[in-house]
Amino acid sequence: MTSKRTVTLHPDLPLTLTETGSDHGRPILVLHGGGGPATVAGLVEHLARSARVITPVHPGWQGAPRPDWLTGVDDLALTYLRHLHEQGLRDVVVVGSSFGGWVAAEMAVRDTVGLISGLVLIDAVGVHVEDEPIVDFFALDARGVADHAWHDSDRYFVDPATVPAAQLAARQSDMAALHTFAGDPYMHDPKLLRRLAGVHVPALLLWGAGDRIVTPAYGVAYSAAFANASLHIIPEAGHLPHIEQPEVTFALVDAHLHAIDTPSHASS
């Protein structure tokens, strides 16, 4: 089952969603990072083997409309919570990569009715760690991005000279959207870290050992702040361990989902 649809949550906010997997599986909301939905495609494909996976395109990415009032990560978190509520979805696991991990954490803080039953944050931005500033992603050139984001930078570096102009323009548009949501304060909410103690659902923190954009110190900070969290550092991986080390990452995610599985899903 794979379907793509648009839902209208506000008159000026059409939200594009792809749903894939089993209609009867646990709902999993997968939130992409600044690089767009392609960066979580392999993870979505894996999860869809046994779950109902919902993957939105964040407003502003891939040409999706973003109304002028939608400028904060809190706005985005409330938008996705509203969608879950209006669709009657509960027992939802939210999985977020990078910027999407930040959105997932903000959703959990604001989930006052228990829609979310678990979290997976992969190399998430969103908090501040003293003496470990998140690298200014917007100031890096393509080589700098590769060197900071990947364990094996030579394998994943793409020379912009080889990229079609339309694709480069789309990337620039996506980065402009990211800057709107995360440019000031840069890549974090100063209040988020201390709010996470109120989140009691099981949270899995996955971090690439070689992530030089948001270092494993951020995984340690997130793990310590949540009421119920575990942290796994993944060797030979950078900012996107689900791409560089998919087998290890998927196994950890699967084990987490199994551990938080509910009787209703276990019997279905």
XYZ file of C-alpha atoms in Angstrom:
268
model
C 0.000 0.000 0.000
C 1.453 3.306 -1.121
C -0.569 6.472 -1.566
C 0.193 10.150 -1.851
C -2.366 12.706 -0.826
C -2.809 16.269 0.277
C -4.736 17.216 3.385
C -5.798 20.760 4.230
C -5.231 21.541 7.890
C -5.747 25.293 7.430
C -7.165 27.152 4.425
C -3.631 28.197 3.489
C -1.812 25.016 4.521
C -2.116 21.993 2.257
C 0.069 19.205 3.631
C 1.518 16.595 1.258
C 1.772 13.112 2.762
C 2.914 9.744 1.508
C 1.553 6.649 3.251
C 3.099 3.266 2.697
C 3.076 -0.141 4.340
C 0.353 -2.056 6.140
C -3.056 -0.518 6.835
C -3.199 -2.535 10.055
C 0.332 -1.877 11.268
C 1.405 0.535 13.952
C 1.389 4.111 12.624
C 4.879 5.577 12.329
C 5.376 9.211 11.408
C 8.763 9.751 9.737
C 10.055 13.323 9.638
C 12.829 14.177 7.221
C 15.716 16.551 7.788
C 16.925 19.514 5.794
C 17.895 17.336 2.849
C 14.265 16.407 2.197
C 12.290 13.149 2.011
C 14.951 11.361 -0.049
C 17.222 11.269 3.003
C 14.772 8.986 4.857
C 13.557 6.936 1.886
C 15.500 3.788 2.816
C 14.306 3.990 6.414
C 10.707 4.404 5.275
C 11.009 1.403 2.978
C 12.324 -0.718 5.841
C 9.646 0.358 8.324
C 6.859 -0.123 5.790
C 7.427 -3.881 5.802
C 5.457 -4.139 9.043
C 4.020 -0.709 9.836
C 1.847 2.046 8.429
C 4.384 4.738 7.620
C 3.335 8.353 7.132
C 5.907 10.677 5.594
C 5.020 14.362 5.198
C 6.905 16.880 3.125
C 7.618 19.778 5.456
C 5.995 23.012 4.246
C 8.552 24.918 2.205
C 10.405 21.831 0.970
C 10.093 20.563 -2.602
C 7.974 23.580 -3.494
C 5.296 22.755 -0.919
C 3.425 25.866 0.205
C 4.438 27.452 3.503
C 2.105 30.162 4.788
C 3.691 33.269 6.264
C 2.572 32.409 9.801
C 4.325 29.007 9.749
C 7.825 30.011 10.787
C 8.650 28.061 13.951
C 9.397 24.444 14.751
C 6.643 24.677 17.364
C 4.214 25.579 14.555
C 5.333 22.527 12.619
C 5.037 20.263 15.673
C 1.490 21.452 16.376
C 0.584 21.012 12.700
C 1.605 17.353 12.737
C -0.084 16.717 16.079
C -3.274 18.178 14.674
C -3.036 15.865 11.674
C -2.605 12.805 13.909
C -5.578 13.885 16.013
C -7.857 14.579 13.049
C -7.001 11.209 11.509
C -7.809 9.434 14.769
C -4.290 8.043 15.027
C -2.937 6.912 18.388
C -0.038 4.744 19.539
C 2.110 6.630 17.036
C 5.878 6.302 16.985
C 7.546 9.439 15.649
C 10.903 8.998 13.917
C 12.893 12.085 13.033
C 16.245 12.620 11.340
C 18.265 15.783 12.001
C 15.814 18.705 11.746
C 13.003 16.144 11.781
C 14.293 14.854 15.108
C 13.920 18.334 16.552
C 10.320 18.466 15.304
C 9.669 15.040 16.846
C 10.955 16.195 20.235
C 8.812 19.333 20.106
C 5.786 17.192 19.225
C 6.373 14.972 22.251
C 6.611 17.983 24.563
C 3.252 19.241 23.250
C 1.422 15.911 23.092
C -1.038 16.455 25.926
C -3.481 13.698 24.925
C -1.119 10.739 24.508
C -1.060 10.318 20.738
C 2.640 9.424 20.725
C 3.848 6.139 22.228
C 7.528 6.311 21.304
C 10.282 8.343 19.692
C 13.344 7.712 17.560
C 15.666 10.685 17.145
C 18.547 10.291 14.688
C 21.333 12.873 14.987
C 18.770 15.479 15.954
C 19.378 19.184 16.203
C 17.123 21.245 18.459
C 19.053 21.701 21.698
C 22.154 23.579 22.771
C 25.233 21.989 24.311
C 27.822 24.271 25.898
C 31.198 24.288 24.113
C 29.805 22.045 21.323
C 28.165 24.454 18.861
C 26.275 22.967 15.959
C 28.268 23.651 12.814
C 26.956 26.539 10.719
C 25.602 24.367 7.952
C 24.597 27.368 5.868
C 28.203 28.589 5.725
C 29.606 25.329 4.343
C 30.293 24.647 0.693
C 29.536 21.235 -0.805
C 32.919 19.834 0.188
C 32.502 21.146 3.708
C 29.047 19.602 4.017
C 30.391 16.227 2.933
C 33.347 16.410 5.314
C 31.136 17.270 8.284
C 28.112 15.106 7.495
C 29.606 11.787 6.377
C 32.011 9.291 7.880
C 33.089 8.379 4.339
C 32.953 11.832 2.800
C 34.617 10.862 -0.471
C 31.905 8.300 -1.160
C 29.032 10.739 -0.646
C 30.482 14.013 -1.906
C 28.633 15.352 -4.941
C 30.332 18.056 -6.998
C 27.755 20.821 -7.572
C 29.144 21.238 -11.097
C 27.634 17.839 -11.943
C 24.165 18.643 -10.586
C 21.480 19.965 -12.976
C 20.551 23.614 -12.449
C 16.938 22.785 -11.577
C 18.066 20.391 -8.858
C 20.465 22.958 -7.417
C 17.666 25.536 -7.365
C 15.416 23.075 -5.533
C 18.147 22.479 -2.942
C 18.561 26.194 -2.413
C 14.812 26.543 -1.903
C 14.870 23.739 0.664
C 17.754 25.407 2.491
C 15.830 28.688 2.524
C 12.930 26.877 4.196
C 15.297 25.322 6.731
C 16.732 28.758 7.495
C 13.232 30.120 8.103
C 12.516 27.469 10.716
C 15.977 27.032 12.211
C 18.075 30.092 11.427
C 17.440 32.185 14.556
C 18.120 30.965 17.137
C 20.352 28.702 15.122
C 19.176 25.073 15.046
C 17.796 24.965 18.583
C 15.065 25.990 20.999
C 16.672 27.341 24.188
C 13.761 25.997 26.254
C 13.528 22.502 24.779
C 16.172 20.663 26.783
C 14.626 21.348 30.176
C 11.130 20.537 28.885
C 12.070 17.008 27.839
C 11.901 15.691 31.413
C 8.133 15.784 31.020
C 8.251 13.341 28.097
C 7.864 9.824 29.487
C 7.409 7.740 26.332
C 10.434 5.582 25.405
C 12.912 7.559 23.318
C 15.698 6.010 21.264
C 18.597 8.301 20.410
C 20.768 7.142 17.502
C 23.967 9.015 16.664
C 26.673 8.576 14.087
C 30.022 8.491 15.862
C 31.532 10.612 13.103
C 28.847 13.293 12.920
C 30.687 16.612 12.880
C 27.557 18.723 12.295
C 25.799 17.816 15.530
C 28.259 15.741 17.532
C 27.429 12.755 19.746
C 27.524 15.162 22.713
C 24.047 16.167 21.578
C 22.884 12.580 21.787
C 24.214 12.455 25.349
C 22.377 15.696 26.206
C 19.096 14.492 24.693
C 19.376 11.109 26.390
C 19.988 12.695 29.796
C 17.092 15.122 29.377
C 14.329 12.652 28.471
C 12.642 10.788 31.315
C 12.998 7.426 29.530
C 15.719 7.266 26.900
C 18.537 5.144 25.552
C 21.434 6.266 23.381
C 23.375 4.241 20.821
C 26.448 5.615 19.077
C 26.870 4.000 15.670
C 30.468 3.493 14.483
C 31.580 4.426 10.978
C 28.607 6.708 10.444
C 28.090 10.445 10.287
C 24.963 12.605 10.364
C 22.809 10.059 8.522
C 23.616 6.640 10.025
C 20.516 5.116 8.449
C 22.215 5.715 5.090
C 25.831 4.907 5.967
C 25.093 2.011 8.335
C 21.541 0.894 7.528
C 21.727 -2.652 8.907
C 22.908 -1.536 12.343
C 20.495 1.406 12.435
C 17.470 -0.584 11.312
C 18.189 -3.341 13.838
C 18.271 -0.812 16.668
C 15.032 0.796 15.492
C 13.338 -2.603 15.159
C 14.393 -3.596 18.671
C 13.032 -0.310 20.034
C 9.699 -0.767 18.275
C 9.436 -4.304 19.573
C 10.171 -3.168 23.121
C 7.395 -0.567 23.098
C 4.888 -2.691 21.198
C 1.458 -2.694 22.779
C -0.841 -5.680 23.362
C -3.214 -4.389 20.708
C -0.500 -4.582 18.061
C 0.982 -7.782 19.408
C -2.354 -9.512 18.944
C -3.215 -8.049 15.549
